Amino acid sequence: MFVGIIGLGLFLIRGIQSSGNKLFTFGKSKAKLVFGRKPDLTFDDVANYEEAKEELREIVLFLKDPKRFLKLGARIPKGLLLVGPPGTGKTYFARAVAGEAGVPFFHTSGAEFEEMLVGAGASRVRDLFDKAKRAAPALIFVDEIDAVARKRGTTIQSSSTEQTLNQILVEMDGFERHDNVIVIAATNRPDVLDPAILRPGRFDRRIVLDLPDIDGRSKILEVHAQNKPLAKGVDLERVAKRTVGFSGADLENMLNEAAIIAAKDNRKEIESEDIEEAATKVVVGPERKRKRTQKDIELIAYHEAGHALVSKFVPQTDPVHRITIISRGMSLGSTMYLPEDDELLISKTKIVSKVKTLLAGRAAEELKFNDISTGASDDIEKASDLARRMVMKYGMSKKLGLVEYGKSDKLKYLGYAYQDQRDYSEETAREIDNEVREVINGAYDEVRSILKKHEQKLDKLAKILIEKEVVEADEFEKMMVDEK
Ligand code: ADP
Ligand code: ZN
Ligand code: MG
């Protein structure tokens, strides 16, 4: 895709940053208390994640009927950590646990403590735990725990957040057997957590919520479609198939946007096209009118045409879904692909192809204009990241072999931002750089020759893009086979 100087973008319909969280940030005020007499959410509202539900059902039982466990000498867990990327329903799940158990829910977020005066955070925590104990059985939810619980020594911890964390731990260590307060914490950065919080008796249970697979997406869509009139043609399973990489929040957001589009149009039902439009909006952001010169438009058109064309002539790529030079969100144009399956294992061929596809925007600019622009910075970042992973993590470089370079936390999982610790020599660092550069440069050379070879198609595609701003999959495919 083609982004301005600040790159936000995405490559595929995946790896999206979601709106998550915003729904439940109750400002900087006191921990929000949601009384559980009339639970507003139950496990029925949470789709997917059956295993997580099973484990959380246990927590519900502890809260409802602790005696059952105490009588048998079982230790009741004090803390549980929900780990998952933004929008996977961590906050939502925690509320459902409280709702399901019918207990009060105390909600706070690590971020609230970040800019507090020394001492204020700790006293707020004390207050919160006191209140919860008085209301017991009760659930305390600490969102974004990483904001106060970063590994000591890795970042500059303010003494306030450190005190806050200490106070949380002191409170948890001080729970009595009969206190019947359980603390659920959530994070999307398990890699930065201070191991002290994971010790037995603290957050010693962990539940990982991954992005939903096709089945999961289907179920989540069903939950959120319940109160929305869908037209006959809408097939949620098909929607699930086409939303690889969407989180629960993205899906919810998409259906909501679709409803808004239909309502604006004054229609009574939500059509497939509304959902399609809403999905694009969720992925790339809303349409934005921007002033552009004819030269900008041509550059963007060639850039996007380059991406699409090369994806067609390298192996194992996802089919092109739509190419557009309409500005949306941060991007000035985008080429969308439609992954056909959730990927578990990705081949080297596929990664190299992704790198090539990413570099193709820049290559097309260079080929046609003899000049290059800042528009490819986001593509370059992604391609470099992939190449680096190939060399350092996936053992895909002959020269450097099957060695992992850079220690990363075991808790991290694919697609996560993680911090690496350098565990290799200066010399190896140089070799890594060379290898990465070689992957990129080799790919770029090939991309250039592909574009040269198919320059007529490139011209044709760019021309149509300039004319119509959007080229859909079928038209693109037709154009590609024509003169083969
Ligand atoms: P997180 O806290 O992990 O960032 P949230 O709990 O804020 O995510 O999720 C945001 C919204 O996404 C929820 O309010 C809900 O509407 C939707 N959602 C996420 N996961 C699910 C799910 N498994 N089932 C139903 N809705 C979900
Ligand atoms: Zn691009
Ligand atoms: Mg949240």
GROMACS .gro file of C-alpha atoms and ligand atoms in nm, residues 20-25 85-92 107 141 143-144 186-188, ligand 3:
model
   22
   20GLY     CA    1  -1.034  -0.254   2.122
   21ASN     CA    2  -1.013  -0.120   2.469
   22LYS     CA    3  -1.171   0.218   2.407
   23LEU     CA    4  -1.510   0.088   2.496
   24PHE     CA    5  -1.416   0.021   2.849
   25THR     CA    6  -1.180   0.290   2.952
   85PRO     CA    7  -0.372  -0.917   2.117
   86PRO     CA    8  -0.600  -0.612   2.135
   87GLY     CA    9  -0.963  -0.677   2.067
   88THR     CA   10  -0.969  -1.045   2.152
   89GLY     CA   11  -1.221  -0.986   2.427
   90LYS     CA   12  -1.010  -0.978   2.741
   91THR     CA   13  -1.208  -0.701   2.906
   92TYR     CA   14  -1.531  -0.845   2.775
  107HIS     CA   15  -1.236  -0.232   3.696
  141PHE     CA   16  -0.999  -0.650   3.689
  143ASP     CA   17  -0.650  -0.398   3.248
  144GLU     CA   18  -0.315  -0.327   3.081
  186ALA     CA   19  -0.506  -0.845   3.112
  187THR     CA   20  -0.217  -0.767   2.884
  188ASN     CA   21  -0.117  -0.779   2.522
  487MG      MG   22  -0.936  -0.446   2.703
   0.00000   0.00000   0.00000
